[in-house]
């Protein structure tokens, strides 16, 4: 038994099986098949390996963003007023999503009390028209001068007309500084958008002449998003700033650089203007003469969402071999196609069929004959 | 030499090699092998291609979210008080993570000074019991009326009992409007959750009757997350709103629509109530009589995290051919299995072995014989 | 015709084709080829299946984070002042990105008006030196005491010297509590970082002795990020807290646990100190004697970005079979290599060539001869 096992192992180790093949010397078949094989090879090498980089594995980035606005402007609506960064940026701590105020409706000194609804919003003839449940504000039930009285933060904010031209039109010249740090955890690569050879003190982003400077003029961003600043500033808009890190880490890591793209958000898809309109209300609370008051500001502004998209590729033996493996599989398909041409289309197909196949007849039918035929050949 | 190269190339171009095969006419083997091959084919076509869509490449979305709450409510705790959006939403600028206050403990007029600790938290008999380092607040070292004096924002917030029923129970009827814009960067597809044929002015989300309306009643969200609003409103909770974009871009792009799911966050996994409890403190600072004061509010509320998950699929030649290629590979496995049946299990296995294999004897042993045998066959 | 079809189908069903092979009994070839095949097999099983887990499909997590700081400190700059959580955390609602103030320059009582620029920033001899456009603040055009007058929030903030030692050095002992909930949508697995057997009331994270406790001492985080707290506290820094969920869901789901990593953000990559420096301005607005005033604070602090990275793996039939399929393909490559050895390198290559190939001569040339040769063999 032991001896038998030894023999089987030595048989297995010292022998090698390779398929027997027919070499068909036929110009037509040869050229057709070589062309098919060439096409498959070109596809695997050209497309999968070179174009799609099938020899690389990929990793997406985890990222962190810090932003800082710069710029001061003035309004002269009701007395000269200065607006610096803390006044016009919401929220103030420099995250990846923030709003730069460009227009506003400010209602100062609101306190809880009774006052008349805005003209036209709740007209009445008698107190009976001012019953609760009918209106978005709490009615007191009194009709005064054809307008219902409400219990609310008074005076009521009048946002029926948006200031035009926008009050902070100068925001066009504000600058935005973006610090972005990304990590490709699988490849243990950390990159930052602060390039060593970019002078952060003086540079300004420009699509072609300074594409690596992380300081952006607001007017430029709006223009690159295909909006007009005056439209955007009046009623607000939402703008996405896409930082795209597509890195081939087989090249030196310094080649891994960010690209910046700008586009409007929340559009209906058909009309570029549909992204326009962004506002929210902001309140500052204070106490005056023991009474809690608030200044409510309806803020129209540009909301910036900084979206980081990182994709790194690096040579990896696994996808390389998987690609080769499945490429060999597709070569098998090419062989099947060529065989079909050979066996079903060519005029001499019966001859090739004979060359390629050896037949064993159905067991019961002509067992003796087959047996002898085969044994004869292998004698 | 040149001629030799030419011949080799023309030989290579004009000839085609195809494996020689044995055609075994045996019902048992035939059926077994065809069944195995059929199973492999069914797996590749049915499962990989149709079910898992192996002919498509995938892309994940980058996304941006804007939210807006609507609704007003009243409390009558210490005088009638109105709560509108700026009062009950934190933060106010409409990001993808925000809190809607449903209950609160407000401590007004806090200023820096000396006051007694809350009863029971720092009882004392003499000044010696009030030494520093023992307590979370800064002790002054004095014991007054059996309670230590502390240096703190006075009066000290008393959060020992949470108001019940919750003060802003009306929040159940507030509505949340979600604007969501996603981009599949690889496929250059941009989608928004604002459908053209949904009337944003009038609609309200309902799981079955209005699944595309992006306006949600808070009470409905809580119910769909399997909570009771009264529990959630009292002590707060964290709710995830998942917007799921699973898109087959081989269909018209309009078919790519969002689905909304709601679930509690931060649970222990075993008990649905464990997600309950969400609070933070919020302060409003002001100056009164030259003294800095603050109103601190312990906010119990519902924190909403809007999580967007986008996955698009589109026909792509690479995964198609890779799938075919590795499918052909698996066919190879089927052949190996069938060969094993043929050569090791069938009673006529020796006969088939003879048919399939041609032997070359060990080089040294019987070199002459093999040579002649083989030359004989190929005469 | 019907009968013909029936026969074709029964032929197809009841026959099986298997390649004919040469069994080469040659020690050298045998060993070389078995070694190549063994290497391929070892690669597929050892590397792809066991090391890279090619039998599993992967899913990335969607996640939600809630944070809560704890700790009180005191400053004695201009009178004893208490700092609690609402005073030193920005923003206050506990998101995944927040700043803990460690140092500050506070300018109280700013109001809109005229005042002198900081000494040295706008020196002048006459009013002509104070023309607009030259300076970042709005000049009034007057030169007073060798300094230009500006229209601004007065008094002007003097941030030329950063307080040292940092005013809130005690922040080192503050603690940060992180609640993190993740979902692997494809595998329908939800996990939270609140482990059942961790006592949240008493524990403190330690890399080795308590790696699952989600409560972190600020000083420890800074140390684990390779910074010194005193440096970080003075001028601020940005720290990333990476929560890594790498889960093998073929194991019990309880084995899926978070790991915490800490590192500085926004570095230039070459110098660990380059991440230092993080500040922003924060304003509190109030009204005093009918005049709007603000207290502006230049906040130096530690910005924490909590980044969650989740990757789950689970057995899946598709990648398993794809891996096997492309593995078979790579076996095909091994066969090609072995054949090359056999047919081009071995001394007996012509003999093996004869064994492996059957030639069909060029159609036109010697058609008759080939025909007879082949028919002879298959007689």
Tab-separated table of C-alpha atoms in Angstrom, chain A residues 11-28 59 62-68 72 74 80-84 86-88 91-96 106 179-181 183 185-186 190-192 194-196 200 284-289 293 295 316-319 321-326 328-329 347-348 351-352 354-359 362 373 376-378, chain C residues 14 17 19-27 29-31 33-34 37 43 47-48 52 90-91 97-99 112-113 132 136-138 151-153 242 263 265-268 270 276-283 285-287 289-290 292 294 296 303 305 307-309 325-326 329-330 332-335 338-339 342 355-363 367 370-371 374-375 377-379:
chain	number	residue	atom	x	y	z
A	11	UNK	CA	3.938	9.522	-11.055
A	12	UNK	CA	2.189	12.777	-10.261
A	13	UNK	CA	5.390	14.663	-9.643
A	14	UNK	CA	7.389	13.443	-12.612
A	15	UNK	CA	4.774	13.614	-15.321
A	16	UNK	CA	3.242	16.559	-17.068
A	17	UNK	CA	0.117	16.675	-19.151
A	18	UNK	CA	-0.326	19.068	-22.013
A	19	UNK	CA	-3.236	19.187	-24.437
A	20	UNK	CA	-2.714	17.703	-27.887
A	21	UNK	CA	-3.452	20.181	-30.591
A	22	UNK	CA	-4.144	20.328	-34.292
A	23	UNK	CA	-2.045	22.849	-36.165
A	24	UNK	CA	-4.304	23.969	-38.986
A	25	UNK	CA	-2.265	25.416	-41.838
A	26	UNK	CA	-4.935	27.449	-43.524
A	27	UNK	CA	-4.462	31.075	-44.460
A	28	UNK	CA	-8.090	32.083	-44.047
A	59	UNK	CA	-8.525	53.464	-2.276
A	62	UNK	CA	-10.852	60.320	4.232
A	63	UNK	CA	-10.620	64.049	4.480
A	64	UNK	CA	-10.831	67.084	6.704
A	65	UNK	CA	-11.501	70.669	5.655
A	66	UNK	CA	-10.898	74.018	7.337
A	67	UNK	CA	-11.969	77.314	5.771
A	68	UNK	CA	-11.243	80.949	6.488
A	72	UNK	CA	-14.462	93.713	5.035
A	74	UNK	CA	-19.711	98.521	4.484
A	80	UNK	CA	-22.621	103.487	8.142
A	81	UNK	CA	-22.122	99.887	9.251
A	82	UNK	CA	-19.062	97.693	8.987
A	83	UNK	CA	-19.241	94.002	8.175
A	84	UNK	CA	-16.262	91.856	9.009
A	86	UNK	CA	-17.596	87.339	12.196
A	87	UNK	CA	-20.564	89.392	11.043
A	88	UNK	CA	-21.170	87.783	7.657
A	91	UNK	CA	-21.259	79.423	11.386
A	92	UNK	CA	-18.071	81.094	12.528
A	93	UNK	CA	-15.760	78.178	13.248
A	94	UNK	CA	-14.609	77.409	9.701
A	95	UNK	CA	-16.161	74.087	8.759
A	96	UNK	CA	-16.692	72.577	5.330
A	106	UNK	CA	-32.758	92.981	9.526
A	179	UNK	CA	-7.132	73.986	4.019
A	180	UNK	CA	-7.724	70.374	3.055
A	181	UNK	CA	-5.977	67.320	4.394
A	183	UNK	CA	-5.505	60.367	3.919
A	185	UNK	CA	-5.665	54.766	4.713
A	186	UNK	CA	-4.860	51.646	2.700
A	190	UNK	CA	-1.300	61.710	3.683
A	191	UNK	CA	-1.590	64.797	1.471
A	192	UNK	CA	-2.477	68.415	2.048
A	194	UNK	CA	-0.968	73.460	0.936
A	195	UNK	CA	1.770	73.053	-1.649
A	196	UNK	CA	5.270	73.961	-0.581
A	200	UNK	CA	0.058	81.472	0.436
A	284	UNK	CA	-29.159	87.612	18.116
A	285	UNK	CA	-30.720	87.701	21.562
A	286	UNK	CA	-30.126	90.381	24.167
A	287	UNK	CA	-31.795	91.870	27.212
A	288	UNK	CA	-32.758	95.525	27.333
A	289	UNK	CA	-34.558	97.085	30.287
A	293	UNK	CA	-35.236	91.105	22.799
A	295	UNK	CA	-32.539	91.103	16.311
A	316	UNK	CA	-1.040	45.743	-6.643
A	317	UNK	CA	-0.287	42.134	-7.498
A	318	UNK	CA	-3.848	40.918	-6.813
A	319	UNK	CA	-5.768	42.972	-9.399
A	321	UNK	CA	-3.169	38.669	-11.642
A	322	UNK	CA	-6.978	38.755	-11.506
A	323	UNK	CA	-6.966	40.814	-14.698
A	324	UNK	CA	-4.482	38.454	-16.381
A	325	UNK	CA	-6.532	35.476	-15.206
A	326	UNK	CA	-9.793	36.773	-16.575
A	328	UNK	CA	-6.854	34.320	-20.302
A	329	UNK	CA	-10.491	33.382	-19.804
A	347	UNK	CA	-15.988	24.455	-46.694
A	348	UNK	CA	-13.523	21.823	-45.420
A	351	UNK	CA	-12.067	17.409	-42.602
A	352	UNK	CA	-11.168	19.644	-39.640
A	354	UNK	CA	-12.140	14.667	-38.169
A	355	UNK	CA	-8.784	16.121	-37.267
A	356	UNK	CA	-10.001	17.669	-34.039
A	357	UNK	CA	-12.286	15.037	-32.649
A	358	UNK	CA	-11.897	11.364	-31.910
A	359	UNK	CA	-15.238	9.648	-31.557
A	362	UNK	CA	-22.390	4.896	-27.798
A	373	UNK	CA	-10.316	1.340	-33.091
A	376	UNK	CA	-5.372	0.196	-32.529
A	377	UNK	CA	-4.394	3.825	-32.545
A	378	UNK	CA	-2.697	3.653	-29.189
C	14	UNK	CA	-25.569	12.568	-24.635
C	17	UNK	CA	-16.023	16.373	-25.193
C	19	UNK	CA	-9.392	17.514	-24.578
C	20	UNK	CA	-6.901	14.832	-25.542
C	21	UNK	CA	-3.662	15.187	-23.704
C	22	UNK	CA	-0.086	14.013	-23.876
C	23	UNK	CA	1.229	12.648	-20.617
C	24	UNK	CA	4.906	13.520	-20.691
C	25	UNK	CA	6.869	11.246	-18.383
C	26	UNK	CA	9.920	13.388	-17.888
C	27	UNK	CA	11.341	14.169	-14.463
C	29	UNK	CA	9.563	18.864	-17.093
C	30	UNK	CA	7.354	17.247	-14.484
C	31	UNK	CA	9.074	18.882	-11.546
C	33	UNK	CA	5.697	22.285	-14.153
C	34	UNK	CA	4.442	20.958	-10.848
C	37	UNK	CA	1.468	24.997	-10.736
C	43	UNK	CA	-0.743	32.207	-4.540
C	47	UNK	CA	-2.646	35.098	-0.836
C	48	UNK	CA	-5.944	35.749	-2.555
C	52	UNK	CA	-6.756	39.172	0.960
C	90	UNK	CA	-17.882	75.840	19.394
C	91	UNK	CA	-20.427	74.975	18.089
C	97	UNK	CA	-16.371	68.682	14.118
C	98	UNK	CA	-15.918	71.157	16.949
C	99	UNK	CA	-13.369	73.410	18.610
C	112	UNK	CA	-19.217	100.931	15.397
C	113	UNK	CA	-17.326	104.209	15.395
C	132	UNK	CA	-8.826	105.062	1.415
C	136	UNK	CA	-7.719	96.826	5.094
C	137	UNK	CA	-9.886	98.991	7.382
C	138	UNK	CA	-11.924	102.014	6.259
C	151	UNK	CA	-14.085	103.720	10.906
C	152	UNK	CA	-14.443	100.287	12.471
C	153	UNK	CA	-15.647	98.231	15.417
C	242	UNK	CA	-10.142	58.353	13.310
C	263	UNK	CA	-3.169	62.421	14.249
C	265	UNK	CA	-4.333	67.443	10.295
C	266	UNK	CA	-3.315	69.925	7.589
C	267	UNK	CA	0.410	69.204	7.884
C	268	UNK	CA	2.828	69.930	5.075
C	270	UNK	CA	7.515	67.014	6.300
C	276	UNK	CA	-0.047	73.792	14.676
C	277	UNK	CA	-2.055	76.986	14.575
C	278	UNK	CA	-5.814	77.079	14.539
C	279	UNK	CA	-7.866	80.129	15.316
C	280	UNK	CA	-11.072	81.855	14.361
C	281	UNK	CA	-13.011	84.829	15.634
C	282	UNK	CA	-16.245	84.536	17.531
C	283	UNK	CA	-18.552	87.413	18.388
C	285	UNK	CA	-23.619	90.706	20.177
C	286	UNK	CA	-25.586	92.728	22.703
C	287	UNK	CA	-27.253	96.084	23.066
C	289	UNK	CA	-27.679	102.010	26.114
C	290	UNK	CA	-29.462	101.503	22.760
C	292	UNK	CA	-25.292	97.583	19.405
C	294	UNK	CA	-20.138	93.061	20.472
C	296	UNK	CA	-15.133	89.646	19.869
C	303	UNK	CA	-10.275	71.576	16.431
C	305	UNK	CA	-12.552	66.257	13.378
C	307	UNK	CA	-13.601	60.764	10.946
C	308	UNK	CA	-15.291	57.394	10.790
C	309	UNK	CA	-14.015	54.736	8.465
C	325	UNK	CA	-12.567	31.543	-12.117
C	326	UNK	CA	-9.715	33.950	-12.597
C	329	UNK	CA	-7.321	31.453	-15.823
C	330	UNK	CA	-3.922	31.976	-14.186
C	332	UNK	CA	-3.843	28.494	-17.947
C	333	UNK	CA	-0.886	30.889	-17.930
C	334	UNK	CA	1.136	28.282	-16.010
C	335	UNK	CA	0.322	25.730	-18.713
C	338	UNK	CA	5.311	24.866	-19.108
C	339	UNK	CA	4.538	24.257	-22.779
C	342	UNK	CA	8.652	21.651	-23.195
C	355	UNK	CA	3.572	14.279	-29.768
C	356	UNK	CA	1.584	17.407	-29.071
C	357	UNK	CA	0.761	18.670	-32.520
C	358	UNK	CA	-0.867	17.098	-35.521
C	359	UNK	CA	-0.183	19.085	-38.665
C	360	UNK	CA	-2.524	19.817	-41.511
C	361	UNK	CA	-0.619	21.044	-44.557
C	362	UNK	CA	-1.573	24.240	-46.435
C	363	UNK	CA	-4.822	23.656	-48.276
C	367	UNK	CA	-4.289	18.579	-50.011
C	370	UNK	CA	-2.943	15.508	-45.674
C	371	UNK	CA	-6.326	14.113	-46.353
C	374	UNK	CA	-5.480	12.153	-41.415
C	375	UNK	CA	-7.992	9.669	-42.681
C	377	UNK	CA	-4.932	7.864	-38.594
C	378	UNK	CA	-8.634	7.988	-37.893
C	379	UNK	CA	-9.504	5.052	-40.037
